[in-house]
């Protein structure tokens, strides 16, 4: 079975035989797969009237467990956005009735962001839709192959995920 990356690599080997283009065989496929995954995610989220950033915030709260609330700082850590961006996102989600702001009982000046019932339902439905899309993307691989691929990708991504900002 040949794919677009095979054709791209063959062309570079023909045009630039002096270069080792082997990294393209892996990373160009990862890049193309990321685009397909992004498209599948957008489809899954739009079916539930959510933007990707909304899904990220809602599912961060959902994963926190009952009572499904986090401080804005905790949300920043999980979603990797600036505080100004997070404030804007919380405002927009609150206007849609998907989250609510509550006073933080342990900090008089602080607030907590809590998922509403509607927000939890939308997050759950969108997650189910996303998983269906992702299962379709992985359908050609056996369970063992999926496990092996997950292990290999973890090996590549873990060093980036464990870098301390500095």
C-alpha positions in Angstrom: 0.0 0.0 0.0 1.4 3.4 -1.0 0.4 6.8 0.4 1.1 10.4 -0.4 4.2 10.4 1.9 5.7 7.5 -0.1 5.4 9.7 -3.2 6.8 12.8 -1.5 9.8 10.8 -0.1 10.5 9.2 -3.5 10.5 12.7 -5.1 12.9 14.1 -2.5 15.2 11.1 -2.9 15.3 11.6 -6.6 15.8 15.4 -6.4 18.1 15.4 -3.3 19.9 12.1 -3.1 22.5 13.8 -0.9 19.9 14.2 2.0 18.7 11.6 4.4 14.9 12.1 4.2 14.0 9.2 6.4 12.5 11.5 9.2 9.8 12.5 6.6 8.6 8.9 6.5 7.5 9.1 10.1 6.9 12.8 10.9 5.1 13.7 7.6 2.7 10.9 8.4 2.2 12.2 11.9 1.6 15.7 10.5 -0.9 14.4 8.0 -2.6 12.3 10.6 -2.9 15.3 12.9 -4.7 17.2 10.1 -7.1 14.3 9.7 -7.6 14.1 13.5 -8.2 17.9 13.7 -10.9 17.6 11.0 -12.5 14.6 12.8 -12.5 16.5 16.1 -14.1 19.6 14.5 -16.9 17.4 13.1 -17.5 15.7 16.4 -17.6 19.0 18.3 -19.7 20.8 15.8 -22.3 18.1 16.0 -22.7 19.3 19.6 -22.4 23.0 18.9 -19.0 23.2 20.5 -15.7 24.8 19.4 -12.5 22.8 20.1 -11.5 25.3 22.8 -14.9 24.9 24.5 -14.5 21.2 24.5 -11.1 21.5 26.1 -12.4 23.7 29.0 -15.5 21.6 29.5 -13.7 18.3 29.5 -11.0 19.7 31.9 -13.8 20.4 34.3 -15.5 17.1 33.6 -12.3 15.1 34.3 -12.0 16.9 37.7 -14.8 14.8 39.0 -17.8 15.8 41.1 -18.5 18.7 41.7 -16.7 19.3 38.3 -15.0 22.6 39.3 -11.5 24.0 39.1 -9.9 27.4 39.7 -9.1 29.5 36.6 -5.4 28.8 37.4 -6.0 25.1 37.2 -7.8 25.5 33.9 -4.8 27.5 32.6 -2.5 24.7 33.5 -4.6 22.1 31.7 -5.4 24.1 28.6 -2.1 26.0 28.1 -3.6 29.4 27.4 -3.0 32.8 28.9 -5.0 34.1 31.8 -6.7 36.8 29.6 -7.7 34.1 27.1 -9.0 31.9 29.9 -11.1 34.8 31.3 -12.6 35.4 27.9 -13.3 31.7 27.5 -15.0 31.4 30.9 -17.1 34.4 30.2 -18.3 33.0 26.9 -19.0 29.6 28.3 -20.9 31.2 31.2 -23.1 33.2 28.8 -24.0 29.9 27.1 -24.9 28.4 30.4 -22.2 25.7 30.2 -20.2 26.9 33.3 -20.8 29.1 36.3 -18.5 31.1 38.5 -18.7 30.5 42.2 -16.8 32.1 45.1 -13.8 30.0 46.3 -14.5 29.1 49.9 -10.8 28.8 50.6 -9.9 32.2 49.1 -12.1 35.2 49.5 -10.7 36.8 46.4 -10.8 33.7 44.3 -13.4 32.0 42.1 -14.1 28.5 41.0 -15.5 27.5 37.6 -18.1 24.8 37.8 -19.6 22.8 35.0 -23.4 23.1 34.7 -25.6 20.1 34.1 -25.9 21.3 30.4 -22.1 21.7 30.2 -21.6 18.2 31.5 -24.1 16.7 29.1 -22.6 18.5 26.1 -19.0 17.5 27.2 -20.1 13.8 27.6 -21.9 13.8 24.2 -19.1 15.5 22.4 -16.6 13.0 23.9 -18.7 10.1 22.7 -18.8 11.6 19.2 -15.0 12.2 19.3 -14.3 8.6 20.3 -16.4 7.3 17.5 -14.4 9.5 15.0 -11.1 8.4 16.5 -12.1 4.7 16.4 -12.8 5.1 12.7 -9.4 6.6 12.2 -7.7 3.7 14.0 -10.0 1.0 12.4 -7.2 -0.5 10.2 -5.0 -1.3 13.2 -5.4 -4.3 15.5 -5.6 -3.8 19.3 -1.9 -4.9 19.5 -0.9 -2.5 16.8 -2.7 0.4 18.5 -0.9 -0.5 21.7 2.4 -0.6 20.0 1.8 2.7 18.2 0.7 4.3 21.5 3.9 3.2 23.1 6.1 4.5 20.3 4.3 7.9 20.2 4.6 8.1 24.0 8.3 7.6 23.7 8.4 10.6 21.2 6.1 12.9 23.1 7.1 12.3 26.8 10.3 14.4 26.6 8.2 17.4 25.3 5.5 16.9 27.9 8.0 16.7 30.8 9.9 19.9 30.0 9.7 22.4 32.8 8.9 25.9 31.6 11.8 28.2 32.3 
